[in-house]
Short mmCIF file of C-alpha atoms in Angstrom, two decimals:
data_model
loop_
_atom_site.label_atom_id
_atom_site.label_comp_id
_atom_site.label_asym_id
_atom_site.label_seq_id
_atom_site.Cartn_x
_atom_site.Cartn_y
_atom_site.Cartn_z
CA MET A 90 0.16 -0.09 -0.52
CA LYS A 91 3.08 2.01 0.24
CA HIS A 92 3.82 2.35 -3.13
CA PRO A 93 0.49 3.49 -4.63
CA LEU A 94 0.98 6.25 -2.22
CA LEU A 95 4.35 7.25 -3.43
CA LEU A 96 3.50 7.24 -6.59
CA ALA A 97 0.55 9.56 -6.31
CA ALA A 98 2.78 11.93 -4.06
CA THR A 99 5.61 11.86 -6.84
CA ALA A 100 3.25 12.83 -9.64
CA ALA A 101 1.46 16.22 -7.39
CA ALA A 102 5.05 17.03 -6.46
CA PHE A 103 6.12 16.86 -10.30
CA ALA A 104 2.64 18.73 -11.11
CA LEU A 105 2.95 21.43 -8.77
CA SER A 106 7.05 21.93 -9.47
CA ALA A 107 6.18 22.95 -13.43
CA CYS A 108 3.42 25.82 -12.21
CA GLY A 109 4.96 29.29 -13.23
CA GLN A 110 7.42 28.45 -16.13
CA SER A 111 7.74 29.16 -19.33
CA GLN A 112 8.43 27.11 -22.54
CA PRO A 113 12.29 25.31 -22.21
CA GLU A 114 14.34 27.32 -24.64
CA GLN A 115 14.37 25.48 -28.31
CA LEU A 116 17.58 24.89 -29.79
CA ASP A 117 18.52 24.92 -33.34
CA THR A 118 20.90 22.50 -34.62
CA ARG A 119 20.37 23.06 -38.19
CA ALA A 120 23.41 25.30 -40.31
CA ALA A 121 22.47 28.13 -41.77
CA ASP A 122 21.13 28.03 -45.79
CA PRO A 123 23.85 29.45 -48.04
CA LEU A 124 21.46 29.44 -50.57
CA ALA A 125 18.73 30.91 -48.85
CA ALA A 126 19.21 34.78 -50.01
CA GLU A 127 19.54 33.74 -53.65
CA VAL A 128 16.20 32.24 -53.69
CA ALA A 129 14.45 34.68 -52.01
CA ASN A 130 15.62 37.10 -54.68
CA ARG A 131 14.78 34.86 -57.56
CA ALA A 132 11.97 35.49 -59.79
CA PRO A 133 8.83 33.51 -59.77
CA VAL A 134 8.55 30.39 -61.65
CA GLU A 135 6.16 30.02 -64.56
CA LEU A 136 4.50 26.59 -64.42
CA PRO A 137 3.56 24.87 -68.07
CA PRO A 138 -0.09 24.66 -68.72
CA PRO A 139 -1.59 21.76 -67.92
CA VAL A 140 -2.47 19.04 -71.04
CA LYS A 141 -5.68 19.61 -72.41
CA ALA A 142 -5.44 16.15 -74.65
CA SER A 143 -3.25 13.52 -75.49
CA VAL A 144 -4.28 11.69 -78.71
CA THR A 145 -2.80 9.04 -81.14
CA PHE A 146 -3.47 10.37 -84.87
CA ARG A 147 -3.29 7.59 -87.69
CA CYS A 148 -1.99 9.88 -90.65
CA LYS A 149 -2.63 9.41 -94.57
CA ASP A 150 0.43 7.60 -95.03
CA ASN A 151 -0.82 5.00 -92.72
CA THR A 152 1.52 5.73 -90.13
CA LEU A 153 0.71 6.73 -86.17
CA VAL A 154 1.42 10.08 -84.78
CA TYR A 155 1.39 10.85 -81.01
CA VAL A 156 0.40 14.90 -80.06
CA ASP A 157 -0.16 16.04 -76.28
CA PHE A 158 -2.44 19.03 -76.86
CA PHE A 159 -1.70 21.82 -73.88
CA ASP A 160 -3.84 24.31 -72.31
CA GLY A 161 -3.96 27.76 -74.20
CA ASP A 162 -3.65 26.05 -78.02
CA THR A 163 -0.04 27.76 -77.79
CA GLN A 164 1.90 24.73 -77.49
CA ALA A 165 2.02 20.51 -77.81
CA ASN A 166 4.61 17.79 -77.57
CA PHE A 167 5.11 15.81 -80.59
CA ARG A 168 6.03 12.18 -80.92
CA SER A 169 6.54 10.15 -83.64
CA LYS A 170 6.67 6.65 -81.66
CA GLN A 171 5.42 6.07 -78.56
CA GLY A 172 8.02 6.19 -75.79
CA ASP A 173 10.12 8.31 -78.08
CA MET A 174 11.41 12.32 -76.65
CA PRO A 175 8.70 14.66 -77.44
CA VAL A 176 9.51 17.33 -79.86
CA ARG A 177 7.70 20.83 -78.04
CA LEU A 178 6.43 22.71 -80.50
CA LYS A 179 5.23 26.36 -80.21
CA ALA A 180 3.32 28.96 -81.44
CA GLU A 181 3.64 32.78 -80.42
CA GLU A 182 -0.41 33.11 -80.49
CA LYS A 183 -3.55 31.28 -80.48
CA GLY A 184 -4.62 30.39 -84.11
CA LYS A 185 -0.71 30.56 -85.93
CA PRO A 186 1.09 26.73 -86.65
CA LEU A 187 2.86 25.15 -83.98
CA THR A 188 6.42 24.89 -84.64
CA ALA A 189 9.64 23.80 -83.76
CA GLU A 190 13.68 23.47 -85.45
CA GLY A 191 13.70 21.45 -87.96
CA GLY A 192 11.07 21.98 -90.38
CA TYR A 193 7.97 20.94 -87.70
CA SER A 194 5.02 22.21 -88.32
CA LEU A 195 1.04 21.27 -86.98
CA THR A 196 -2.08 22.70 -87.02
CA GLY A 197 -5.20 21.68 -86.21
CA SER A 198 -7.12 19.83 -83.17
CA PRO A 199 -7.52 16.99 -81.32
CA LYS A 200 -9.80 15.37 -84.11
CA SER A 201 -7.27 16.36 -87.10
CA ILE A 202 -3.92 17.95 -87.63
CA THR A 203 -2.35 19.02 -90.70
CA LEU A 204 1.40 17.54 -89.70
CA THR A 205 4.53 18.47 -91.72
CA GLN A 206 8.09 16.60 -90.46
CA PRO A 207 11.42 17.31 -91.49
CA GLY A 208 11.86 15.82 -94.96
CA LYS A 209 8.23 15.00 -95.31
CA ALA A 210 5.34 16.75 -97.34
CA ALA A 211 2.67 17.83 -95.02
CA GLN A 212 -0.30 15.35 -94.45
CA THR A 213 -3.42 15.16 -92.67
CA CYS A 214 -3.81 12.95 -89.93
CA ASN A 215 -7.18 11.88 -88.33
CA ALA A 216 -7.57 10.58 -84.06
#
């Protein structure tokens, strides 16, 4: 019976000893960020537009091409084979042909496009 009383007395003494004390000082052991000033002064980042549609087209020469259309209708990703690195096609403003270095050109919508690839004539492709 001595043990429960001893425990109760110890708990009460511990609770009373914490009265009136403020929170203990917290110690930060992390090193200062050497790039903090550079990050704070950096220009805001502009995120790319979301993908509006990813479409597989069958072209007039019976080949398949893969196009990802982005919101805003000023850029698209083109792949001639699934899994290839995409070619980014861009237009200065909505309604103009999407183009890329090397002779790529694309006009149209996710239903039908006219595509020009390097070394090939323009052809129509349908979804």
